[in-house]
Every structure is written in C-alpha cells, then in structure tokens.
Coordinates of C-alpha atoms and ligand atoms in Angstrom, one line a residue:
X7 CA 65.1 -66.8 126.1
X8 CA 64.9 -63.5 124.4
X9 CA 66.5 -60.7 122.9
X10 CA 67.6 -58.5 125.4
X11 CA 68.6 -56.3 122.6
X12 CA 64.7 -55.3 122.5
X13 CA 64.6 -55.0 126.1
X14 CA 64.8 -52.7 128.6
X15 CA 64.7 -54.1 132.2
X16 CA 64.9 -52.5 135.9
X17 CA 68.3 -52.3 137.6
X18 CA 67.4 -55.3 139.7
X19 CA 66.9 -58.2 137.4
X20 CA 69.5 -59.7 135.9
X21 CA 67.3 -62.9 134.1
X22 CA 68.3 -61.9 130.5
X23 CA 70.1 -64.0 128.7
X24 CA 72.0 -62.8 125.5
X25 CA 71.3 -64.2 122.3
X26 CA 73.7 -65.4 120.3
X27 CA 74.4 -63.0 117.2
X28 CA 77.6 -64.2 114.8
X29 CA 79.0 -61.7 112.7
X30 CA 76.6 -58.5 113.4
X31 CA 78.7 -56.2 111.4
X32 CA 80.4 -55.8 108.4
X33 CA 79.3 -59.1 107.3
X34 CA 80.3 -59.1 103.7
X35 CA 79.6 -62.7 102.8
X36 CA 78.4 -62.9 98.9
X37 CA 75.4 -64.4 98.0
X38 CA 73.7 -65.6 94.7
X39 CA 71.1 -64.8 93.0
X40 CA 67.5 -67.3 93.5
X41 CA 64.7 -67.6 91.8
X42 CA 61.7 -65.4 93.5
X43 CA 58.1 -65.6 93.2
X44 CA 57.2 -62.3 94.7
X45 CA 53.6 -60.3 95.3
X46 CA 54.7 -56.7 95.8
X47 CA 52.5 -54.2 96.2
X48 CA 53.5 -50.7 96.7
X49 CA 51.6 -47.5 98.2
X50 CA 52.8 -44.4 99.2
X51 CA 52.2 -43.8 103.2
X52 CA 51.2 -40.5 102.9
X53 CA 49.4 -37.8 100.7
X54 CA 51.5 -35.3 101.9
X55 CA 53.8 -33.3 99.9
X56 CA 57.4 -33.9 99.8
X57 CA 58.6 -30.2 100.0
X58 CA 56.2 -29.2 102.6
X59 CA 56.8 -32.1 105.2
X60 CA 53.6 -32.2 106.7
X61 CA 53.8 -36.0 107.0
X62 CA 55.9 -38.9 106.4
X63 CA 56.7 -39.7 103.2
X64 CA 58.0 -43.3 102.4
X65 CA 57.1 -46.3 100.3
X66 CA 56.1 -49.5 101.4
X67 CA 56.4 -52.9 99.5
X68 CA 55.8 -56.5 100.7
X69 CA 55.8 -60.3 99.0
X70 CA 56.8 -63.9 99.0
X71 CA 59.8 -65.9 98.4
X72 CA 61.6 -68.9 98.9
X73 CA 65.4 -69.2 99.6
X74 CA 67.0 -71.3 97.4
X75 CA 70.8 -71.0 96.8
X76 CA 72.7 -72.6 99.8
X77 CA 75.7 -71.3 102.0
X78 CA 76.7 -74.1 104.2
X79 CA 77.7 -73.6 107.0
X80 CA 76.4 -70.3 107.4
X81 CA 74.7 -70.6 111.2
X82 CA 77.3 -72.9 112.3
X83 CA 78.7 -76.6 111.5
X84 CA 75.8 -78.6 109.2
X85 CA 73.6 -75.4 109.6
X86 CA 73.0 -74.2 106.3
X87 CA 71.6 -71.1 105.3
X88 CA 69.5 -70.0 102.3
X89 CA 69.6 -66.8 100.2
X90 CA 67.6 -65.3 98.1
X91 CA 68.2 -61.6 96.7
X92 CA 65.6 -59.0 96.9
X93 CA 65.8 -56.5 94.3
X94 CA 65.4 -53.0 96.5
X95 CA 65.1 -49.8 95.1
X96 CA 68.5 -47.9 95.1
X97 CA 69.1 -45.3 97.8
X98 CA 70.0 -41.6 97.8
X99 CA 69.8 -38.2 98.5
X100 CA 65.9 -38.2 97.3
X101 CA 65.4 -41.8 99.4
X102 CA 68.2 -41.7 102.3
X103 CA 66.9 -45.1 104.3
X104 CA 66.0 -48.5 103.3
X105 CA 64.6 -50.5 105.7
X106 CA 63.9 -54.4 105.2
X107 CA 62.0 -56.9 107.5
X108 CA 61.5 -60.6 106.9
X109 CA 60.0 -63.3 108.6
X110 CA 60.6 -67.1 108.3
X111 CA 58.4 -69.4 110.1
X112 CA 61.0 -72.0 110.5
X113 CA 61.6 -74.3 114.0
X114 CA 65.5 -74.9 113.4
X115 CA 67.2 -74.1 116.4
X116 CA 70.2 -71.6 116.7
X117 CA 69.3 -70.0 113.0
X118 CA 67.8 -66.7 112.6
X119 CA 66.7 -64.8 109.6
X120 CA 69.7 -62.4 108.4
X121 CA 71.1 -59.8 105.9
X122 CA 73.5 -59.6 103.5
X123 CA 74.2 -56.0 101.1
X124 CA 76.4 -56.1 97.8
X125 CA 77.8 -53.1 97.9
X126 CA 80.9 -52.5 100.7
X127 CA 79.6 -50.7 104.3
X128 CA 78.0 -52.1 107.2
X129 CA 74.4 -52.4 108.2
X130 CA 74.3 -49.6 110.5
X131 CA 71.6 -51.4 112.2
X132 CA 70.4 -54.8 112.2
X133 CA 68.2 -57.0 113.9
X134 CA 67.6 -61.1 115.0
X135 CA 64.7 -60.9 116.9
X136 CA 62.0 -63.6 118.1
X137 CA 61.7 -66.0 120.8
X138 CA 63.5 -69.5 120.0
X139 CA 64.2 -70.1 116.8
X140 CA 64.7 -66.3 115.9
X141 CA 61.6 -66.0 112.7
X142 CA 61.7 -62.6 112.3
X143 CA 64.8 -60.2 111.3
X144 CA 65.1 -56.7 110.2
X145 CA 67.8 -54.2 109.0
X146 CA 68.4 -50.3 108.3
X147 CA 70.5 -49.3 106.0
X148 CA 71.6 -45.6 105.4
X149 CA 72.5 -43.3 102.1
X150 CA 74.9 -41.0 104.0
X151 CA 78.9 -40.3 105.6
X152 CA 80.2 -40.5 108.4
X153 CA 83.5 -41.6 109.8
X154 CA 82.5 -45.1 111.1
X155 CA 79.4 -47.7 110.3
X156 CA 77.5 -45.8 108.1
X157 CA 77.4 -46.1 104.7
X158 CA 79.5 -44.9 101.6
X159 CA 78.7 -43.9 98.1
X160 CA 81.9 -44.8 97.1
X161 CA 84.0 -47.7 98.3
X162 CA 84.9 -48.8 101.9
X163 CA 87.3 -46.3 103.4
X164 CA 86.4 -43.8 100.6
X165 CA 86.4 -40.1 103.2
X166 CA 85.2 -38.2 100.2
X167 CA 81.6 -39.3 99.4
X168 CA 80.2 -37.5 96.7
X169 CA 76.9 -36.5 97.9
X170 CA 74.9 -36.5 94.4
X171 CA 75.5 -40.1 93.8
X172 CA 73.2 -42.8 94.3
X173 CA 73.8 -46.2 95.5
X174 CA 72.6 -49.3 94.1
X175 CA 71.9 -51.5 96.9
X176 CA 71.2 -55.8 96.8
X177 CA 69.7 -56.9 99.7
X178 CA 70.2 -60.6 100.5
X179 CA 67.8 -62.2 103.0
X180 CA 69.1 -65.6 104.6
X181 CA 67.5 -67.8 106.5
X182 CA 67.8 -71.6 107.5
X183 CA 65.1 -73.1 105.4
X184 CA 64.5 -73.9 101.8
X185 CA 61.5 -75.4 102.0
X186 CA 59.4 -72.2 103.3
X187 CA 58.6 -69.0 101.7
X188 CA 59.5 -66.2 103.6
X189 CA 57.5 -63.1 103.5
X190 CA 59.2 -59.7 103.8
X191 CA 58.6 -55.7 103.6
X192 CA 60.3 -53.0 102.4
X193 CA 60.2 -49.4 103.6
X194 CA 62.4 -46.9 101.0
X195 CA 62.1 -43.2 102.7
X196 CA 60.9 -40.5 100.6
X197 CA 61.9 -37.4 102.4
X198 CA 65.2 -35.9 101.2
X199 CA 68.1 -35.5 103.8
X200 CA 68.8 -32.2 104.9
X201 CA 72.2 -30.8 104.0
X202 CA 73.1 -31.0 107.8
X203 CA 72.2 -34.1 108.0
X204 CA 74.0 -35.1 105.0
X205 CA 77.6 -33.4 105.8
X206 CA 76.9 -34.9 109.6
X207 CA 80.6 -35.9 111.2
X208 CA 80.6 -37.0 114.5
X209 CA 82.3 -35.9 118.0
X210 CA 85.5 -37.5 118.3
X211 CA 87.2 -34.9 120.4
X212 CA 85.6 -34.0 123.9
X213 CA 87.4 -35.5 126.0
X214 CA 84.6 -36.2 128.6
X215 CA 83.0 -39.3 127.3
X216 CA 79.3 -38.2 129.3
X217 CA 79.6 -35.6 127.6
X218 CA 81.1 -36.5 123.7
X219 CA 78.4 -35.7 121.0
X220 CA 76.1 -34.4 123.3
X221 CA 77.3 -30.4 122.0
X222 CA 75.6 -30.9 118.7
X223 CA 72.6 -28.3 117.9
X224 CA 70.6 -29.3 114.8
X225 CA 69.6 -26.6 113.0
X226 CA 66.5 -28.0 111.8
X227 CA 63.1 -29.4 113.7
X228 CA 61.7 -32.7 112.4
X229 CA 58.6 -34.5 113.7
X230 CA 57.6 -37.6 114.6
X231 CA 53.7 -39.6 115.2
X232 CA 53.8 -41.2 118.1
X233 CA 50.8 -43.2 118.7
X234 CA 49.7 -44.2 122.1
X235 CA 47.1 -47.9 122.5
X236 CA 45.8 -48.3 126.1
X237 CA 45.0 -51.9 126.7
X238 CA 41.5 -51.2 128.5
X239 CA 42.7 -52.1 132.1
X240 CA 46.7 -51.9 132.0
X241 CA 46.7 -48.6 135.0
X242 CA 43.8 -46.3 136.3
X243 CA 46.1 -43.6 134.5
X244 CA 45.8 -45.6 131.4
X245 CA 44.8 -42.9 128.8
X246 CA 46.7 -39.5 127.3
X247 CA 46.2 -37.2 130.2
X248 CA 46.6 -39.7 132.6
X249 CA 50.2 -39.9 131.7
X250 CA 51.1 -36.9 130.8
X251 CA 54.0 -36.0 132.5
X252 CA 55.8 -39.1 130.6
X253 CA 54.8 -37.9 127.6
X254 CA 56.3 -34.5 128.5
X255 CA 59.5 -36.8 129.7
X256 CA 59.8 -38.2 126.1
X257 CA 59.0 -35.1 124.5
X258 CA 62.1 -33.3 126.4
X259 CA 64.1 -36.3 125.8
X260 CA 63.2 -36.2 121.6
X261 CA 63.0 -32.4 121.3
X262 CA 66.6 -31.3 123.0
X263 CA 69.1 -29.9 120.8
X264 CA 70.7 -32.9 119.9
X265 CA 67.6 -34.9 118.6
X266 CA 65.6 -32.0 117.2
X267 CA 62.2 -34.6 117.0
X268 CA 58.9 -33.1 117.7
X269 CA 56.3 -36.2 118.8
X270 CA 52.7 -35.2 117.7
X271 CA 51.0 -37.7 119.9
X272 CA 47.1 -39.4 119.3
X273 CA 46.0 -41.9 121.4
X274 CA 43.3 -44.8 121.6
X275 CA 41.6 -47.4 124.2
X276 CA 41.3 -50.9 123.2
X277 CA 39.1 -53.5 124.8
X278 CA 40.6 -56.9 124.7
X279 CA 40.4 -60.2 126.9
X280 CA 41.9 -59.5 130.4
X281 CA 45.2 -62.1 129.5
X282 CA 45.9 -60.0 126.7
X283 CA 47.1 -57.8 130.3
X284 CA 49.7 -59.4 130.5
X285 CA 53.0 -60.2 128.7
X286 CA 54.0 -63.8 129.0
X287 CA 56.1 -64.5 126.0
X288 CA 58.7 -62.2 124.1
X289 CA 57.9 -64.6 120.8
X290 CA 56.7 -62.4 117.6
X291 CA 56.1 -66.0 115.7
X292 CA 52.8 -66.4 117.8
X293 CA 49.6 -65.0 117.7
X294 CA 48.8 -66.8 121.0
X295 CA 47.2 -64.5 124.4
X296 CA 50.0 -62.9 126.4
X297 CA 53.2 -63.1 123.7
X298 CA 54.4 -59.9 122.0
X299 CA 53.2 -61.2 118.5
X300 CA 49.7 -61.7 119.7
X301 CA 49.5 -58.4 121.3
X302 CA 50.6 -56.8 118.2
X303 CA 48.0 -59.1 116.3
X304 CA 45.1 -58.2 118.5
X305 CA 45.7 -54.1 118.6
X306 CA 45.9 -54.0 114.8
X307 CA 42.8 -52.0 114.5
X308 CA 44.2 -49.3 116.9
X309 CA 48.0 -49.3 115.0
X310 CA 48.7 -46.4 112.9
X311 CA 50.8 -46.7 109.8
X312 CA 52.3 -43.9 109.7
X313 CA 53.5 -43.7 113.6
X314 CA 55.5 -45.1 116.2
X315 CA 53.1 -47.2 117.9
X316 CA 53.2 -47.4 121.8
X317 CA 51.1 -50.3 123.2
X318 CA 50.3 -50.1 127.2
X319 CA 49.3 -52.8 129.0
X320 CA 49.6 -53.9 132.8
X321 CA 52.0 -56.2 133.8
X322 CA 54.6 -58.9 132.4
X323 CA 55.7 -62.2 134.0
X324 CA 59.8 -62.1 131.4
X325 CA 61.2 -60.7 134.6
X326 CA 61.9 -56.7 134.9
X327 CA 60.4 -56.1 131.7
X328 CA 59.9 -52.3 131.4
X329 CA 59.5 -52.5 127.7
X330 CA 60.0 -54.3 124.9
X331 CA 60.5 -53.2 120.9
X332 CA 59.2 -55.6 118.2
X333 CA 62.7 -55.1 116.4
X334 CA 65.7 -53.0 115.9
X335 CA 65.0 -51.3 113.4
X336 CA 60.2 -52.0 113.1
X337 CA 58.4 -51.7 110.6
X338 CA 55.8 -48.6 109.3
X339 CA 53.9 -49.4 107.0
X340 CA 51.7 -52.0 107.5
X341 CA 48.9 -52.7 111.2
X342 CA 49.7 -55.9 113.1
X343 CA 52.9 -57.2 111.7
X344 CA 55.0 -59.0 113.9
X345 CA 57.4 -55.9 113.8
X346 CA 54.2 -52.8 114.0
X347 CA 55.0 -51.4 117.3
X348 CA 56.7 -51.0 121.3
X349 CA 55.3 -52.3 124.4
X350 CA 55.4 -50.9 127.9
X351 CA 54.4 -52.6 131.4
X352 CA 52.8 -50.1 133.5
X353 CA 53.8 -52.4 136.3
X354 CA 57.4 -52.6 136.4
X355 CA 57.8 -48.7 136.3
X356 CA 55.6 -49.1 139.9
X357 CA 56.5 -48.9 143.4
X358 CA 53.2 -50.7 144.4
X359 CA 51.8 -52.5 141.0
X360 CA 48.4 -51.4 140.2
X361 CA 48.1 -47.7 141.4
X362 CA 48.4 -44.8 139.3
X363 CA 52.3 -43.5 138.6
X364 CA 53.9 -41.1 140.5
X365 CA 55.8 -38.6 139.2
X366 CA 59.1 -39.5 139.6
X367 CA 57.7 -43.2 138.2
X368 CA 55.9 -41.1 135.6
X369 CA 59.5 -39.9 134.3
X370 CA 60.7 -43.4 134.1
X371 CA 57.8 -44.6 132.2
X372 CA 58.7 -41.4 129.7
X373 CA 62.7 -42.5 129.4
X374 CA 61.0 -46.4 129.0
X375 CA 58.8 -44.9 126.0
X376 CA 61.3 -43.2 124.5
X377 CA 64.3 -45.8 124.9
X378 CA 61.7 -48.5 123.2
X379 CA 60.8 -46.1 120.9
X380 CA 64.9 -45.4 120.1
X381 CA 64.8 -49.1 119.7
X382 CA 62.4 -49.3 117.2
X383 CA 62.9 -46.6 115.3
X384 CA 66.9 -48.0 114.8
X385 CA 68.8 -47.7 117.8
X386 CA 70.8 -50.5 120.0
X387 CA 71.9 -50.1 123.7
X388 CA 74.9 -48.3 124.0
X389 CA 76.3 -51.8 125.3
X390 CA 74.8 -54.6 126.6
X391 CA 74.9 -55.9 129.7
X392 CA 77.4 -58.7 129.4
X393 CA 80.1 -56.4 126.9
X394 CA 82.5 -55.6 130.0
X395 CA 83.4 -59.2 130.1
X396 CA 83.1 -59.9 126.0
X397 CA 83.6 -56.4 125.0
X398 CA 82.5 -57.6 121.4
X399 CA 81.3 -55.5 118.5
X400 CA 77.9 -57.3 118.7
X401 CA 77.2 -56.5 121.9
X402 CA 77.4 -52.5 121.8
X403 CA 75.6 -50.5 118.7
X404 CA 77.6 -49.6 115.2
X405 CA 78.3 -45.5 116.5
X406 CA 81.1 -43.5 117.4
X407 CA 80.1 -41.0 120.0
X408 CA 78.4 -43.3 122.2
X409 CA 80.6 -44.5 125.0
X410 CA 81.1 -48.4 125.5
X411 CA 80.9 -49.4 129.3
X412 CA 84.1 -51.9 129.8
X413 CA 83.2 -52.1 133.8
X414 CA 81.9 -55.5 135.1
X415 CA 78.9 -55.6 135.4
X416 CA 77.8 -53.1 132.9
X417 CA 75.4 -51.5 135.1
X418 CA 74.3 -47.6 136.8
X419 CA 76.5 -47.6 139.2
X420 CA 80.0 -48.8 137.7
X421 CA 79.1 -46.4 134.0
X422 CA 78.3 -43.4 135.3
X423 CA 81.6 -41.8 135.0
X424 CA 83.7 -40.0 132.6
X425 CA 86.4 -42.0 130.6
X426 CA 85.2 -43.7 127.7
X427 CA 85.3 -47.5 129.9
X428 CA 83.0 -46.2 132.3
X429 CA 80.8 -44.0 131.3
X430 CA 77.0 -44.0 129.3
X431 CA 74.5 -44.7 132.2
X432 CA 72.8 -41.7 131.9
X433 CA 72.2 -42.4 127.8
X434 CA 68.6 -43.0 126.5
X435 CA 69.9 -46.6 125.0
X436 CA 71.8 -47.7 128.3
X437 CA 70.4 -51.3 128.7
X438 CA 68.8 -50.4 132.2
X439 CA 66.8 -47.9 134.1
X440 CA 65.8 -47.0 137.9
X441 CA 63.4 -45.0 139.5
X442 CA 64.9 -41.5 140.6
X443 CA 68.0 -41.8 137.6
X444 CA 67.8 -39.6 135.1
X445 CA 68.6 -40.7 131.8
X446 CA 68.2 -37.7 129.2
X447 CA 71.2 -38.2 126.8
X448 CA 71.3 -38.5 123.7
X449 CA 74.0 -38.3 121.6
X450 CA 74.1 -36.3 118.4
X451 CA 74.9 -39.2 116.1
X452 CA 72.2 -40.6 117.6
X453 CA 70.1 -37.8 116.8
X454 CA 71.1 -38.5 113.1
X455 CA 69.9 -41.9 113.1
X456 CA 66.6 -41.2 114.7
X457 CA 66.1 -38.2 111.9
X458 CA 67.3 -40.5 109.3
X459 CA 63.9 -43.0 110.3
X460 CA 61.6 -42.7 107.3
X461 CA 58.3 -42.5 110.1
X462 CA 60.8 -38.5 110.6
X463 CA 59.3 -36.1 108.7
Ligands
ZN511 ZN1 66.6 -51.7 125.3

C-alpha cells in the first residue's frame, strides 16, 4: 500500500488504496518541549542576490533528535506518539515559507511521522508519506492571508492581518518511537513575497465551478529550475529534445496567467543497473533496486539542489503509476534524500510500452510532469478518489477555489461539469489522467502556493 496522495495513476486502474491520515488539518494538539541533541548545519542555496532574483534564495538546515515527551494515544488506542519541538526560524514578509521534513526509521505499524505548530492556523500543506510504516513526513507552512487554510499573523479568524508582522512559529515533530533519533531538514525561504502575492484573496464568486479562480492574472513572472535525470534506457526519446513537446506541455501549463512560473530546464543521463528501470516499491525508507527511495539514492549525483528534480525511468509494476512525488510538500536543499525529487514511468503514458511517445502521449507525459511536480512543490489533488463517498477534509487539499468532486466515483467522466459537486477533472491536481484529456487548469490560489515554494524565485 501506498500513498495515493503522491500518485497520479491512468483512468483505468483503480488498485490504490488510501492511506489512513487522522486529523490532516487544523490539528492543534499541544505538545511539550524535549530535550534535543541536534547537528544543524546551515548554508545559503544560492549566491544570488535577493533583490535581483536570479536564483533561489532559501536556507537549509538539518540534524538529529530524539522524541521524548509522550502523547498517548496519539495514533490510536495504546499507540503513543512522541514529540519533540524544533526550534524554526520565525516567518515573514522577508522569509514567507517554512518547509520541514523528518524521517523516522521506525517499523510500528499504523503510525507515521507528523506535525504540530504553536501558534493558531492550519498547515496549509502536509504530508504522511512512505510505504508501510509511513518513516518519512513533511509539511509547508505559509506567512500570508487568505480567507481559508492559510496562515494568520494574528489570531485564528483574525480578517485583518497586519502584513509587517512576523510570526514566531514552533514546529513539533511526532512520531511513534522514543527510542530512535529522527533526522529532519528545514528549508526557511529567503525571497520576499510580492505585494500581490501578499494581499492575494481568492475567487469565491464565479459561479461556474470549472471555471472559479481560474480569472486571476498575476502581474508578476517568477521562475522555476526544473531538472530533468534520464535513467540511461527508460524510452528511445529519453533525453531533452526527445521530449520536448512535454516540456512545452508543462511549460504552458506553469506559465498561464494564473501560475506566472517560468521553468528553466537542464537535463542529465544517468547510467545505472537495468532494475533500477523499473519501479517496484513506492517505499522512501529503502535504498533497495526498484523502490522510490533507492532511485532517489542512486541518482544523487545527477539531483540539483536548487531544482525540481524529474527522474525518468521506464516502467513500474504499483499498477497505473504515471508518477509518483517523494512528498507533498519535498525537499530542496539537499541530493538524495528520501524526499529530493518526482518520478515519471515513460511506460504508462504509452499506447505500446517501449516506443517513443506520440504526441498526444507526449502531452500527457507534460500534465504527468507538471501534476508530480505540483505535488512536490506543495500541492494535493483537488480530491481523491474515494472523497465522493467520505467527502472528508483529508481527502481533498486545504483551498478554496478548487472544486471538490462529490460524484461516485470521483473520476473524468462524472467531474467534468460545472457545479461545485461535479466539477475539477480538467484541474492539474485531479487524481487521474487519460490520453486525449486535456488537463490545463490551474487555479489562481493554486498559483499562489506554487509561487510561495521557496525553489520560486
Ligand atoms: Zn497526484
């Protein structure tokens, strides 16, 4: 079993399985303080300057600690969780986003590593992520307004942020052991917010659902490194130019007026053992041929730091795998983490596996690239497959304009309408894709999270 939150499959399949994922939002649980015996290191990512925005500009931090003060309870009956309180630098209009990973090697079943801020808001994004016993977990968490899950400088509710303020933010990691260290990262932007981006409201008046947020014209062009790694082998249009027309598809996709992200694309070819062809295993906790973790392991010396990095390799045996994000929100930072890039199966995206993509194929692999990369840069799925039935908060993202498909199933056909219970197939971050269906929306708000990313510069 997997996360299908990382996952975007083809229409047809219908083998994933959701995770279970307790109290996604709004958790405001309060944890204690624990003794930490940290290494931190910190660099700055780039040399650029902050004014001229030739680069990102972020910081990155990592070190060790163990989990000592106990909530029982916390993953269930007799399931005790852990906590232990990183101190994070604050956030504000100088350092907008926070972003904090942490892995726990543990093997207790139905656990997962988790998040807990001190100050009121939600974690506009958050992440449980791994194969069984859930190791690795990340969050996003924003210095901004808006009129749902983002977060305030003042208290819950407060409409009137004052936007000079600064937030002093607590981050609380949790996860089921006390008798392991944990290791976790920190990534504190260091690229102001625009004015626009920091008086952002959005849509909550067109009355066509397909078409709510999707007005919105940012004034202001941002960019983006988007780093492609062929796996030597994974398509005979395995390289840059060989795929071009997706990359154009993703550039459309980024760049329209809603978005405003320009991708400045390198790419590499990396020569590893045949298996490494092949996806096997969704699990980050492994290192081993075939899983995610070991793929992002073995193409460390291709990953840039300071990009979106977009590994292609051939085929997968998950089922319908068209891609695959090593969290919601990854990491930048730091090569061949379990969290240090996207994946995408040439295969899948292929009427006859094996030959070189067509074009309307090629467009698909382009919406697959940039859905992962939506994913990894902070983005859910608009819902998820099994929300018509649930219809729970954990199983759609934390934003307004996005609409939440209540049909059953949650699929093209029955979501691409549009009243705000059927509509959202032709979104970016729906949870599936098919050859011949455009998908090029993206909604403004979304556009705002993606420019909030601190890899956006
Ligand atoms: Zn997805």
């Amino acid at each position: 079993m997997f996360s299908q939150f990382l996952s975007r499959v083809v229409i047809i399949t219908s083998l994933i399985a959701p995770i279970s994922c307790a109290a996604l939002l709004g958790n405001n649980k309060s944890s204690e303080d624990s003794s930490s015996s940290l290494l931190s290191l910190l660099l700055l990512a780039s040399a650029g300057s902050r004014s001229g925005n030739t680069a990102p500009v972020f910081s990155f931090s990592e070190g060790s600690l163990t989990p000592t003060s106990a909530i029982a309870n916390y993953y269930g009956t007799g399931l005790t969780g852990y906590s232990a309180n990183l101190t994070t630098s604050s956030v504000g209009p100088s350092n907008p986003t926070l972003i904090v990973q942490a892995e726990q090697n543990h093997a207790v079943a139905s656990t997962y590593v988790d998040f807990q801020q001190s100050i009121s808001g939600f974690f506009l994004t958050r992440n449980v992520s791994g194969s069984t016993s859930n190791q690795v977990g990340s969050m996003m968490h924003f210095y901004g307004r808006s009129p749902v899950n983002y977060t305030w400088n003042g208290s819950a509710g407060d409409s009137t942020p004052n936007p000079a303020a600064t937030q002093n933010l607590t981050v609380a990691v949790i996860a089921p052991s006390n008798a392991l260290s944990l290791t976790y990262r920190i990534v504190r932007s260091g690229i102001a917010a625009t004015s626009e981006e920091s008086s952002f409201t959005a849509d909550s008046s067109t009355a066509n659902f397909a078409l709510r947020g999707m007005s919105k014209s940012w004034g202001s062009e941002k960019k983006l490194n988007v780093n492609l790694i062929f796996v030597s082998g994974c398509n005979p249009s395995g390289s840059e130019s060989g795929i071009s027309t997706a990359i154009d598809r993703m550039k459309t996709l980024y760049t329209q007026q809603t978005v405003r992200i320009r991708p400045v694309i390198t790419s590499t070819t990396v020569s590893l053992a045949a298996a490494y062809l092949t996806l096997t295993s969704s699990a980050q906790n492994s290192t081993a041929v075939g899983s995610l973790g070991g793929l992002l392991a073995a193409t460390a010396s291709a990953q840039r730091t300071d990009a979106l990095n977009i590994i292609f390799i051939k085929n997968e045996t998950i089922g319908g795998l068209l891609g695959m994000s090593s969290g919601i929100v990854g990491i930048p930072g730091k090569a061949g983490t379990r969290s240090s890039g996207m994946v995408v199966v040439f295969d899948t995206h292929l009427g006859t596996p094996g030959t070189a993509p067509n074009s309307s194929e090629q467009q698909l692999l382009g919406e697959t690239m940039a859905h992962e990369g939506g994913h990894w840069l902070g983005l859910w799925h608009t819902v998820e497959t099994n929300y018509g039935s649930s219809q729970n908060i954990w199983n759609r993202d934390a934003i307004s304009e996005t609409p939440f498909c209540q049909q059953t199933p949650v699929n093209l056909t029955n979501c691409d309408f549009t009243a705000s219970n059927n509509s959202g197939a032709r979104n970016v971050m729906f949870p599936a894709g098919q050859t011949g269906f455009n998908q090029p929306d993206l909604t403004g708000e979304q556009g705002w999270v993606l420019r909030r990313h601190p890899l956006v510069y």
